[in-house]
Coordinates of C-alpha atoms in Angstrom, one line a residue:
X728 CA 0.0 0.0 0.0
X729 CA 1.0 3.5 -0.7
X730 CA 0.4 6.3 1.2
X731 CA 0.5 9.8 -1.0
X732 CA 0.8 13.2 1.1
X733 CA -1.2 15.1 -1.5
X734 CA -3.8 13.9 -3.0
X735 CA -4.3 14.5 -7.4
X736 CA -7.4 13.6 -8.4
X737 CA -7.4 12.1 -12.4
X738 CA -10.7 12.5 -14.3
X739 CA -11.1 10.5 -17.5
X740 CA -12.9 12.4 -20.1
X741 CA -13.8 11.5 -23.2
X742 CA -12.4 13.9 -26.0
X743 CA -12.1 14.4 -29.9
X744 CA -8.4 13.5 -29.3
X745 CA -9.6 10.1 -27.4
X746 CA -9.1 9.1 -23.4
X747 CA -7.7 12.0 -21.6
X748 CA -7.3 12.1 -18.1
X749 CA -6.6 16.3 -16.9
X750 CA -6.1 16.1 -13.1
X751 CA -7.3 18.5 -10.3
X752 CA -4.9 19.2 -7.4
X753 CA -5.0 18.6 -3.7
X754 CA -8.4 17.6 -3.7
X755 CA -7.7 16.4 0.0
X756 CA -7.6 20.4 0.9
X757 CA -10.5 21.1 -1.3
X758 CA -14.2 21.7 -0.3
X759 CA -17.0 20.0 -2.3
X760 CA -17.6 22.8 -4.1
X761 CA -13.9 23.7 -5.4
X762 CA -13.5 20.1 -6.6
X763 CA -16.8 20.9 -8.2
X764 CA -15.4 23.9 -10.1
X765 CA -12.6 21.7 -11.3
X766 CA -14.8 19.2 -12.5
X767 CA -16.5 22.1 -14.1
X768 CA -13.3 23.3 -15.5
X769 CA -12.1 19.8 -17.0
X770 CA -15.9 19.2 -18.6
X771 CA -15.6 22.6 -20.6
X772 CA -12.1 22.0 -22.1
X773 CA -13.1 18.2 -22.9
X774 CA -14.6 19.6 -25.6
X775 CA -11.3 20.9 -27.5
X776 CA -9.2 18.4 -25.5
X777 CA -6.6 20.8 -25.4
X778 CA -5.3 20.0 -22.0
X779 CA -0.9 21.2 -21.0
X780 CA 0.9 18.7 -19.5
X781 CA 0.7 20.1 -16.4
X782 CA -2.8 19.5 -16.4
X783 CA -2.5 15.8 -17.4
X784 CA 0.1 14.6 -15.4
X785 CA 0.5 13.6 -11.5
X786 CA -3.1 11.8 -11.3
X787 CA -2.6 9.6 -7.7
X788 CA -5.9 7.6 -8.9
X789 CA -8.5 7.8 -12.0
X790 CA -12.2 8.4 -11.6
X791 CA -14.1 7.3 -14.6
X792 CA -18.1 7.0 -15.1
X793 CA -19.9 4.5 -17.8
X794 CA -23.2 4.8 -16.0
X795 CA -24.4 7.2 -18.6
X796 CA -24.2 4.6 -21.1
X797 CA -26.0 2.2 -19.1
X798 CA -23.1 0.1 -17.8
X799 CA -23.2 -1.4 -14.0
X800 CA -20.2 -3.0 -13.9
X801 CA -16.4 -2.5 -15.9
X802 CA -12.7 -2.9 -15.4
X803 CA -11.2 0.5 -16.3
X804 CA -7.5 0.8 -17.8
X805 CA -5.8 3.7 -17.8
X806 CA -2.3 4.3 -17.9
X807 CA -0.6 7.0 -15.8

């Protein structure tokens, strides 16, 4: 088991440019609603998929949601 001190938040998002997973920062100091602006933030630029490395890099775990397609149950796999 590792234990992280920070904690980087990955969110994979579907984009013209494929899988992309941008991730928001220190979501362990964050309240609900500032991770909720991030989420914001990362849903409007999925739509260019223009993401810096910055912004894609440092991910401590992935969050990923079929359900809108109908899907109870998969076995994600994403690379970091």
């Amino acid at each position: 088991m590792r234990y992280f001190r920070n904690v980087q938040m990955g969110i994979a998002v579907d984009t013209p440019r494929g899988l992309l997973v941008p991730v928001i920062r220190d979501v362990d100091k964050k309240s609900l609603e500032e991770v909720h602006a991030g989420m914001e933030e990362i849903k409007a630029g999925s739509a260019k998929g223009l993401y810096t490395m910055e912004q894609m890099t440092g991910g401590v775990f992935t969050i990923s949601n079929l359900g809108i397609f109908n899907v109870d149950f998969f076995n994600a796999i994403v690379s970091s």
